[in-house]
Amino acid sequence: MNLSFFDQFLSPSLLGIPLIALAIIIPWTIFPTPSNRWLNNRLMTLQSWFINRFTYQLMQPLNLGGHKWATILTTLMLFLITINLLGLLPYTFTPTTQLSLNMAFALPLWLTTVLVGMINQPTVALGHLLPEGTPTLLTPILIIIETISLFIRPLALGVRLTANLTAGHLLMQLIATAAFVLITIMPTVALLTSLILFLLTILEVAVAMIQAYVFVLLLSLYLQENV
């Protein structure tokens, strides 16, 4: 059976039952649970430090009204970064390469930020559709453009995360296939290709973390406009 490079992005199934739910739920089991002790182990200390620093950096530009979002944004960050990193392991499936999953996160959260702005400060929220000092003749055109850009935001969030992870996985598979084919024909070239694959893997680890951070950061910026 000939396999395509895109077969790695197919949702796994067992007896016709999709296993994407397990791929989403199981990563949560690797996080250590906090204890009541004053002193924890190094892993718990590192995890707490990372969460505290990330939450501080994310909430610093927001006012007190936006701090209510600290839990959901930090949880989303941990969820995305864990799934993205685990997806780099061999024989694993990366749920965040599915546009439907990413849109399921992006669309409701973006819509909630918009509704928060419309409810709390409707004048300011609608004011974003028309920049200050706009000439009268350009007013209808700019309102249409700003409205379109507003509705494109959730699509851009989902597509950005999907495209970056998909491109990285495809490139890694292409280079790994090339190294495997060349190992018997040109061992020196295969060794150089393997070195490139190793460097690319390190880059993909960075990309997996950065894309999770960018996803949540953009949501916080959208929230900042509406609180």
Short mmCIF file of N, CA and C in Angstrom, two decimals, residues 76-195:
data_model
loop_
_atom_site.label_atom_id
_atom_site.label_comp_id
_atom_site.label_asym_id
_atom_site.label_seq_id
_atom_site.Cartn_x
_atom_site.Cartn_y
_atom_site.Cartn_z
N LEU A 76 -5.12 27.20 27.98
CA LEU A 76 -5.03 27.00 26.54
C LEU A 76 -3.59 26.97 26.08
N MET A 77 -2.76 27.83 26.65
CA MET A 77 -1.34 27.84 26.30
C MET A 77 -0.67 26.50 26.64
N LEU A 78 -0.91 26.01 27.85
CA LEU A 78 -0.34 24.73 28.25
C LEU A 78 -0.85 23.59 27.38
N PHE A 79 -2.12 23.63 27.05
CA PHE A 79 -2.71 22.59 26.21
C PHE A 79 -2.06 22.57 24.83
N LEU A 80 -1.95 23.74 24.19
CA LEU A 80 -1.40 23.80 22.84
C LEU A 80 0.07 23.43 22.81
N ILE A 81 0.84 23.94 23.76
CA ILE A 81 2.27 23.68 23.75
C ILE A 81 2.55 22.20 24.03
N THR A 82 1.73 21.57 24.87
CA THR A 82 1.93 20.14 25.15
C THR A 82 1.61 19.29 23.94
N ILE A 83 0.49 19.55 23.30
CA ILE A 83 0.09 18.77 22.13
C ILE A 83 1.07 18.99 20.98
N ASN A 84 1.51 20.23 20.78
CA ASN A 84 2.46 20.51 19.70
C ASN A 84 3.78 19.78 19.91
N LEU A 85 4.28 19.75 21.14
CA LEU A 85 5.56 19.10 21.40
C LEU A 85 5.43 17.58 21.34
N LEU A 86 4.34 17.04 21.87
CA LEU A 86 4.16 15.59 21.81
C LEU A 86 3.97 15.12 20.37
N GLY A 87 3.44 15.99 19.51
CA GLY A 87 3.26 15.62 18.11
C GLY A 87 4.56 15.46 17.35
N LEU A 88 5.68 15.93 17.92
CA LEU A 88 6.98 15.76 17.27
C LEU A 88 7.60 14.40 17.55
N LEU A 89 7.03 13.65 18.48
CA LEU A 89 7.55 12.31 18.77
C LEU A 89 7.15 11.34 17.66
N PRO A 90 7.96 10.30 17.43
CA PRO A 90 7.61 9.32 16.39
C PRO A 90 6.32 8.57 16.72
N TYR A 91 5.59 8.23 15.68
CA TYR A 91 4.37 7.43 15.78
C TYR A 91 3.33 8.11 16.68
N THR A 92 3.26 9.41 16.60
CA THR A 92 2.25 10.16 17.35
C THR A 92 1.40 10.96 16.37
N PHE A 93 0.29 11.45 16.87
CA PHE A 93 -0.63 12.24 16.07
C PHE A 93 -0.75 13.63 16.69
N THR A 94 -0.70 14.67 15.86
CA THR A 94 -0.80 16.05 16.34
C THR A 94 -2.19 16.59 16.04
N PRO A 95 -3.06 16.69 17.04
CA PRO A 95 -4.42 17.19 16.78
C PRO A 95 -4.45 18.62 16.26
N THR A 96 -3.44 19.44 16.60
CA THR A 96 -3.45 20.84 16.17
C THR A 96 -3.06 21.01 14.70
N THR A 97 -2.80 19.93 13.98
CA THR A 97 -2.65 20.03 12.53
C THR A 97 -4.01 19.98 11.83
N GLN A 98 -5.08 19.79 12.61
CA GLN A 98 -6.43 19.77 12.06
C GLN A 98 -7.04 21.17 12.17
N LEU A 99 -7.40 21.75 11.04
CA LEU A 99 -7.97 23.10 11.03
C LEU A 99 -9.27 23.15 11.82
N SER A 100 -10.04 22.09 11.79
CA SER A 100 -11.32 22.08 12.51
C SER A 100 -11.11 22.24 14.01
N LEU A 101 -10.09 21.59 14.57
CA LEU A 101 -9.83 21.72 16.00
C LEU A 101 -9.37 23.13 16.35
N ASN A 102 -8.45 23.68 15.55
CA ASN A 102 -7.95 25.02 15.82
C ASN A 102 -9.06 26.07 15.69
N MET A 103 -9.94 25.89 14.71
CA MET A 103 -11.05 26.82 14.58
C MET A 103 -12.04 26.67 15.74
N ALA A 104 -12.14 25.47 16.28
CA ALA A 104 -13.02 25.27 17.44
C ALA A 104 -12.52 26.02 18.66
N PHE A 105 -11.22 26.27 18.72
CA PHE A 105 -10.67 27.11 19.79
C PHE A 105 -10.75 28.58 19.44
N ALA A 106 -10.38 28.92 18.20
CA ALA A 106 -10.25 30.32 17.81
C ALA A 106 -11.60 31.03 17.73
N LEU A 107 -12.57 30.40 17.09
CA LEU A 107 -13.84 31.08 16.82
C LEU A 107 -14.62 31.42 18.09
N PRO A 108 -14.85 30.49 19.02
CA PRO A 108 -15.62 30.87 20.23
C PRO A 108 -14.90 31.91 21.09
N LEU A 109 -13.57 31.77 21.23
CA LEU A 109 -12.85 32.72 22.07
C LEU A 109 -12.82 34.11 21.44
N TRP A 110 -12.61 34.17 20.12
CA TRP A 110 -12.66 35.47 19.45
C TRP A 110 -14.04 36.10 19.56
N LEU A 111 -15.08 35.29 19.34
CA LEU A 111 -16.45 35.80 19.42
C LEU A 111 -16.77 36.30 20.83
N THR A 112 -16.23 35.62 21.83
CA THR A 112 -16.46 36.06 23.21
C THR A 112 -15.82 37.41 23.48
N THR A 113 -14.59 37.61 22.97
CA THR A 113 -13.94 38.91 23.16
C THR A 113 -14.74 40.02 22.48
N VAL A 114 -15.29 39.74 21.31
CA VAL A 114 -16.10 40.74 20.61
C VAL A 114 -17.36 41.05 21.39
N LEU A 115 -18.03 40.02 21.90
CA LEU A 115 -19.26 40.23 22.66
C LEU A 115 -18.99 40.98 23.96
N VAL A 116 -17.84 40.70 24.58
CA VAL A 116 -17.48 41.42 25.80
C VAL A 116 -17.35 42.91 25.51
N GLY A 117 -16.70 43.24 24.38
CA GLY A 117 -16.57 44.65 24.01
C GLY A 117 -17.90 45.29 23.68
N MET A 118 -18.77 44.56 22.96
CA MET A 118 -20.08 45.12 22.59
C MET A 118 -20.96 45.34 23.80
N ILE A 119 -20.82 44.50 24.83
CA ILE A 119 -21.67 44.63 26.02
C ILE A 119 -21.13 45.70 26.97
N ASN A 120 -19.83 45.68 27.20
CA ASN A 120 -19.25 46.58 28.20
C ASN A 120 -19.04 48.00 27.67
N GLN A 121 -18.53 48.12 26.45
CA GLN A 121 -18.24 49.44 25.88
C GLN A 121 -18.55 49.43 24.39
N PRO A 122 -19.83 49.47 24.03
CA PRO A 122 -20.22 49.36 22.61
C PRO A 122 -19.67 50.49 21.75
N THR A 123 -19.59 51.70 22.30
CA THR A 123 -19.09 52.83 21.50
C THR A 123 -17.64 52.63 21.12
N VAL A 124 -16.82 52.21 22.07
CA VAL A 124 -15.39 51.99 21.80
C VAL A 124 -15.22 50.80 20.85
N ALA A 125 -16.01 49.75 21.06
CA ALA A 125 -15.88 48.56 20.21
C ALA A 125 -16.24 48.88 18.75
N LEU A 126 -17.31 49.64 18.56
CA LEU A 126 -17.68 50.02 17.19
C LEU A 126 -16.73 51.07 16.63
N GLY A 127 -16.09 51.83 17.51
CA GLY A 127 -15.14 52.84 17.05
C GLY A 127 -13.92 52.26 16.38
N HIS A 128 -13.60 50.98 16.67
CA HIS A 128 -12.47 50.34 16.02
C HIS A 128 -12.71 50.14 14.51
N LEU A 129 -13.98 50.18 14.09
CA LEU A 129 -14.29 49.97 12.68
C LEU A 129 -14.03 51.21 11.84
N LEU A 130 -13.81 52.36 12.49
CA LEU A 130 -13.57 53.60 11.75
C LEU A 130 -12.44 54.38 12.42
N PRO A 131 -11.23 54.36 11.84
CA PRO A 131 -10.11 55.10 12.44
C PRO A 131 -10.41 56.59 12.54
N GLU A 132 -9.85 57.21 13.56
CA GLU A 132 -10.07 58.63 13.79
C GLU A 132 -9.42 59.46 12.69
N GLY A 133 -10.12 60.49 12.24
CA GLY A 133 -9.59 61.38 11.22
C GLY A 133 -9.78 60.88 9.80
N THR A 134 -10.66 59.90 9.62
CA THR A 134 -10.89 59.35 8.28
C THR A 134 -11.70 60.35 7.43
N PRO A 135 -11.28 60.60 6.18
CA PRO A 135 -12.07 61.49 5.31
C PRO A 135 -13.48 60.93 5.09
N THR A 136 -14.41 61.82 4.90
CA THR A 136 -15.82 61.42 4.78
C THR A 136 -16.05 60.47 3.61
N LEU A 137 -15.39 60.72 2.49
CA LEU A 137 -15.60 59.89 1.30
C LEU A 137 -15.10 58.46 1.51
N LEU A 138 -14.08 58.29 2.37
CA LEU A 138 -13.53 56.96 2.59
C LEU A 138 -14.20 56.21 3.72
N THR A 139 -15.12 56.86 4.41
CA THR A 139 -15.76 56.23 5.57
C THR A 139 -16.45 54.91 5.24
N PRO A 140 -17.32 54.83 4.22
CA PRO A 140 -17.98 53.53 3.94
C PRO A 140 -16.98 52.44 3.58
N ILE A 141 -15.97 52.79 2.78
CA ILE A 141 -15.00 51.79 2.35
C ILE A 141 -14.20 51.26 3.54
N LEU A 142 -13.76 52.17 4.42
CA LEU A 142 -12.95 51.74 5.56
C LEU A 142 -13.78 50.91 6.54
N ILE A 143 -15.05 51.25 6.69
CA ILE A 143 -15.90 50.45 7.58
C ILE A 143 -16.02 49.02 7.06
N ILE A 144 -16.19 48.88 5.74
CA ILE A 144 -16.28 47.54 5.15
C ILE A 144 -14.97 46.78 5.32
N ILE A 145 -13.84 47.46 5.07
CA ILE A 145 -12.53 46.82 5.18
C ILE A 145 -12.27 46.38 6.62
N GLU A 146 -12.55 47.27 7.59
CA GLU A 146 -12.31 46.94 9.00
C GLU A 146 -13.24 45.82 9.47
N THR A 147 -14.46 45.80 8.96
CA THR A 147 -15.38 44.72 9.34
C THR A 147 -14.90 43.38 8.80
N ILE A 148 -14.42 43.37 7.55
CA ILE A 148 -13.89 42.13 6.98
C ILE A 148 -12.66 41.67 7.76
N SER A 149 -11.77 42.61 8.09
CA SER A 149 -10.57 42.24 8.85
C SER A 149 -10.93 41.71 10.23
N LEU A 150 -12.01 42.23 10.81
CA LEU A 150 -12.45 41.74 12.12
C LEU A 150 -12.92 40.30 12.04
N PHE A 151 -13.69 39.97 10.99
CA PHE A 151 -14.20 38.60 10.86
C PHE A 151 -13.15 37.62 10.35
N ILE A 152 -12.05 38.12 9.81
CA ILE A 152 -10.99 37.24 9.34
C ILE A 152 -10.09 36.79 10.50
N ARG A 153 -10.14 37.50 11.61
CA ARG A 153 -9.24 37.20 12.74
C ARG A 153 -9.28 35.75 13.21
N PRO A 154 -10.45 35.15 13.48
CA PRO A 154 -10.44 33.76 13.92
C PRO A 154 -9.91 32.80 12.86
N LEU A 155 -10.21 33.10 11.59
CA LEU A 155 -9.68 32.25 10.51
C LEU A 155 -8.16 32.34 10.46
N ALA A 156 -7.63 33.55 10.65
CA ALA A 156 -6.17 33.72 10.64
C ALA A 156 -5.53 32.98 11.81
N LEU A 157 -6.19 33.00 12.97
CA LEU A 157 -5.66 32.27 14.12
C LEU A 157 -5.56 30.77 13.84
N GLY A 158 -6.64 30.20 13.34
CA GLY A 158 -6.65 28.77 13.09
C GLY A 158 -5.73 28.36 11.96
N VAL A 159 -5.74 29.12 10.86
CA VAL A 159 -4.91 28.77 9.70
C VAL A 159 -3.43 28.92 10.03
N ARG A 160 -3.06 29.95 10.80
CA ARG A 160 -1.65 30.15 11.14
C ARG A 160 -1.09 28.96 11.90
N LEU A 161 -1.82 28.52 12.92
CA LEU A 161 -1.35 27.39 13.72
C LEU A 161 -1.30 26.11 12.89
N THR A 162 -2.34 25.88 12.10
CA THR A 162 -2.40 24.67 11.27
C THR A 162 -1.29 24.66 10.22
N ALA A 163 -1.11 25.77 9.52
CA ALA A 163 -0.14 25.83 8.43
C ALA A 163 1.29 25.67 8.93
N ASN A 164 1.63 26.31 10.04
CA ASN A 164 3.00 26.22 10.55
C ASN A 164 3.35 24.80 11.00
N LEU A 165 2.44 24.16 11.70
CA LEU A 165 2.71 22.80 12.17
C LEU A 165 2.71 21.81 11.02
N THR A 166 1.77 21.97 10.09
CA THR A 166 1.71 21.06 8.94
C THR A 166 2.96 21.18 8.08
N ALA A 167 3.39 22.41 7.81
CA ALA A 167 4.58 22.61 6.98
C ALA A 167 5.81 22.01 7.65
N GLY A 168 5.93 22.20 8.96
CA GLY A 168 7.09 21.64 9.67
C GLY A 168 7.11 20.12 9.63
N HIS A 169 5.96 19.49 9.85
CA HIS A 169 5.90 18.02 9.81
C HIS A 169 6.20 17.49 8.41
N LEU A 170 5.68 18.15 7.40
CA LEU A 170 5.94 17.70 6.03
C LEU A 170 7.42 17.83 5.69
N LEU A 171 8.04 18.94 6.07
CA LEU A 171 9.46 19.14 5.77
C LEU A 171 10.32 18.12 6.49
N MET A 172 9.98 17.82 7.72
CA MET A 172 10.74 16.80 8.46
C MET A 172 10.60 15.42 7.80
N GLN A 173 9.40 15.09 7.33
CA GLN A 173 9.20 13.80 6.69
C GLN A 173 9.93 13.73 5.35
N LEU A 174 9.93 14.82 4.61
CA LEU A 174 10.64 14.85 3.33
C LEU A 174 12.14 14.64 3.53
N ILE A 175 12.72 15.35 4.49
CA ILE A 175 14.16 15.23 4.72
C ILE A 175 14.50 13.85 5.29
N ALA A 176 13.66 13.31 6.17
CA ALA A 176 13.91 11.98 6.71
C ALA A 176 13.83 10.92 5.61
N THR A 177 12.88 11.07 4.69
CA THR A 177 12.78 10.13 3.56
C THR A 177 14.00 10.22 2.66
N ALA A 178 14.46 11.44 2.41
CA ALA A 178 15.66 11.62 1.59
C ALA A 178 16.88 10.97 2.25
N ALA A 179 17.04 11.16 3.55
CA ALA A 179 18.17 10.56 4.27
C ALA A 179 18.11 9.04 4.23
N PHE A 180 16.90 8.48 4.35
CA PHE A 180 16.74 7.03 4.33
C PHE A 180 17.08 6.45 2.95
N VAL A 181 16.69 7.16 1.89
CA VAL A 181 16.96 6.68 0.53
C VAL A 181 18.44 6.80 0.19
N LEU A 182 19.08 7.89 0.65
CA LEU A 182 20.47 8.15 0.28
C LEU A 182 21.49 7.38 1.11
N ILE A 183 21.06 6.73 2.18
CA ILE A 183 22.02 6.10 3.08
C ILE A 183 22.79 4.96 2.41
N THR A 184 22.18 4.29 1.43
CA THR A 184 22.88 3.21 0.72
C THR A 184 23.55 3.69 -0.56
N ILE A 185 23.13 4.83 -1.07
CA ILE A 185 23.69 5.34 -2.32
C ILE A 185 24.84 6.29 -2.06
N MET A 186 24.60 7.30 -1.24
CA MET A 186 25.61 8.31 -0.91
C MET A 186 25.61 8.51 0.60
N PRO A 187 26.38 7.72 1.33
CA PRO A 187 26.36 7.82 2.79
C PRO A 187 26.75 9.20 3.32
N THR A 188 27.70 9.86 2.66
CA THR A 188 28.13 11.18 3.13
C THR A 188 26.99 12.19 3.03
N VAL A 189 26.30 12.17 1.88
CA VAL A 189 25.16 13.08 1.70
C VAL A 189 24.05 12.73 2.69
N ALA A 190 23.86 11.45 2.92
CA ALA A 190 22.83 11.02 3.88
C ALA A 190 23.17 11.52 5.29
N LEU A 191 24.46 11.51 5.64
CA LEU A 191 24.87 12.01 6.95
C LEU A 191 24.61 13.51 7.09
N LEU A 192 24.92 14.25 6.02
CA LEU A 192 24.65 15.68 6.04
C LEU A 192 23.14 15.95 6.11
N THR A 193 22.37 15.14 5.40
CA THR A 193 20.92 15.28 5.44
C THR A 193 20.37 14.99 6.83
N SER A 194 20.96 13.99 7.49
CA SER A 194 20.53 13.67 8.86
C SER A 194 20.86 14.81 9.81
N LEU A 195 22.01 15.46 9.58
CA LEU A 195 22.37 16.61 10.41
C LEU A 195 21.37 17.76 10.21
#
